Amino acid sequence: AQKVTQAQTEISVVEKEDVTLDCVYETRDTTYYLFWYKQPPSGELVFLIRRNSFDEQNEISGRYSWNFQKSTSSFNFTITASQVVDSAVYFCALSEAWSGGSNYKLTFGKGTLLTVNP
Amino acid sequence: DARVTQTPRHKVTEMGQEVTMRCQPILGHNTVFWYRQTMMQGLELLAYFRNRAPLDDSGMPKDRFSAEMPDATLATLKIQPSEPRDSAVYFCASGLVSGAGELFFGEGSRLTVL
């Protein structure tokens, strides 16, 4: 069975601080996909990134960066120079691979509530 | 700007009543999901359609829940009879099997069963 653990339930930082959200996963599949989604106060989930299990290269997108470590089954998310608008619940998710792509059957972690204070 | 549209956004009903939630996936998307979000359980997959065919509804209480896609532009989730423990936010999401792996979520339907 697949499992995603986000040990940090809540994190509070002051604007401009860097913050890392942890994600640890469990799966028996050799091919799988990892995701991060953001849920702002408005409620809808917004896709941030997808990573497949064969690509351990770290990724940077603006102030966001992701560190995938297959050896420790972790897929951590770092926000550099956090801003108030980053305040949201962040979900890490895992899906098995299907015919060369994700089948989208996502197993979500419980989420981390990030509050960025001015 | 293409979006997944869900109705109603909010619903308050009494125990025993039938509830129907509707979802309009993004035009051209061939996968549709229903997820339920509660404080205790987090996000749980209820049902999953590909090309309108139900592929997986193992997360759904079969005795009271049903999910259908009458056509490519409409997915429905019905609860009959509703119970207080069904109170949650229900999300619909759509995507493309051949896409980049991004699922587009609607804003959710917040259900309260009294």
Short mmCIF file of N, CA and C in Angstrom, two decimals, chain B residues 36 44-47 56-62 65:
data_model
loop_
_atom_site.label_atom_id
_atom_site.label_comp_id
_atom_site.label_asym_id
_atom_site.label_seq_id
_atom_site.Cartn_x
_atom_site.Cartn_y
_atom_site.Cartn_z
N ARG B 36 -12.73 13.38 -1.31
CA ARG B 36 -13.40 13.94 -0.13
C ARG B 36 -12.33 14.39 0.85
N GLU B 44 -9.32 11.88 0.53
CA GLU B 44 -9.53 10.47 0.21
C GLU B 44 -10.15 10.36 -1.18
N LEU B 45 -9.66 9.40 -1.94
CA LEU B 45 -10.22 9.17 -3.27
C LEU B 45 -11.53 8.37 -3.13
N LEU B 46 -12.57 8.88 -3.75
CA LEU B 46 -13.86 8.19 -3.72
C LEU B 46 -14.10 7.40 -5.01
N ALA B 47 -13.88 8.06 -6.15
CA ALA B 47 -14.18 7.43 -7.43
C ALA B 47 -13.33 8.05 -8.53
N ASP B 56 -12.49 2.95 -10.76
CA ASP B 56 -12.22 2.61 -9.37
C ASP B 56 -13.15 3.40 -8.48
N ASP B 57 -13.97 2.71 -7.75
CA ASP B 57 -14.82 3.40 -6.76
C ASP B 57 -14.71 2.70 -5.41
N SER B 58 -13.56 2.09 -5.20
CA SER B 58 -13.36 1.30 -3.98
C SER B 58 -13.36 2.16 -2.71
N GLY B 59 -13.13 3.45 -2.85
CA GLY B 59 -13.10 4.32 -1.69
C GLY B 59 -14.46 4.85 -1.29
N MET B 60 -15.47 4.41 -1.99
CA MET B 60 -16.80 4.96 -1.79
C MET B 60 -17.70 3.97 -1.06
N PRO B 61 -18.42 4.44 -0.02
CA PRO B 61 -19.41 3.56 0.63
C PRO B 61 -20.51 3.24 -0.36
N LYS B 62 -20.54 1.99 -0.81
CA LYS B 62 -21.43 1.64 -1.93
C LYS B 62 -22.91 1.69 -1.56
N PHE B 65 -23.51 5.84 -1.54
CA PHE B 65 -22.87 6.73 -2.51
C PHE B 65 -22.94 6.13 -3.91
#
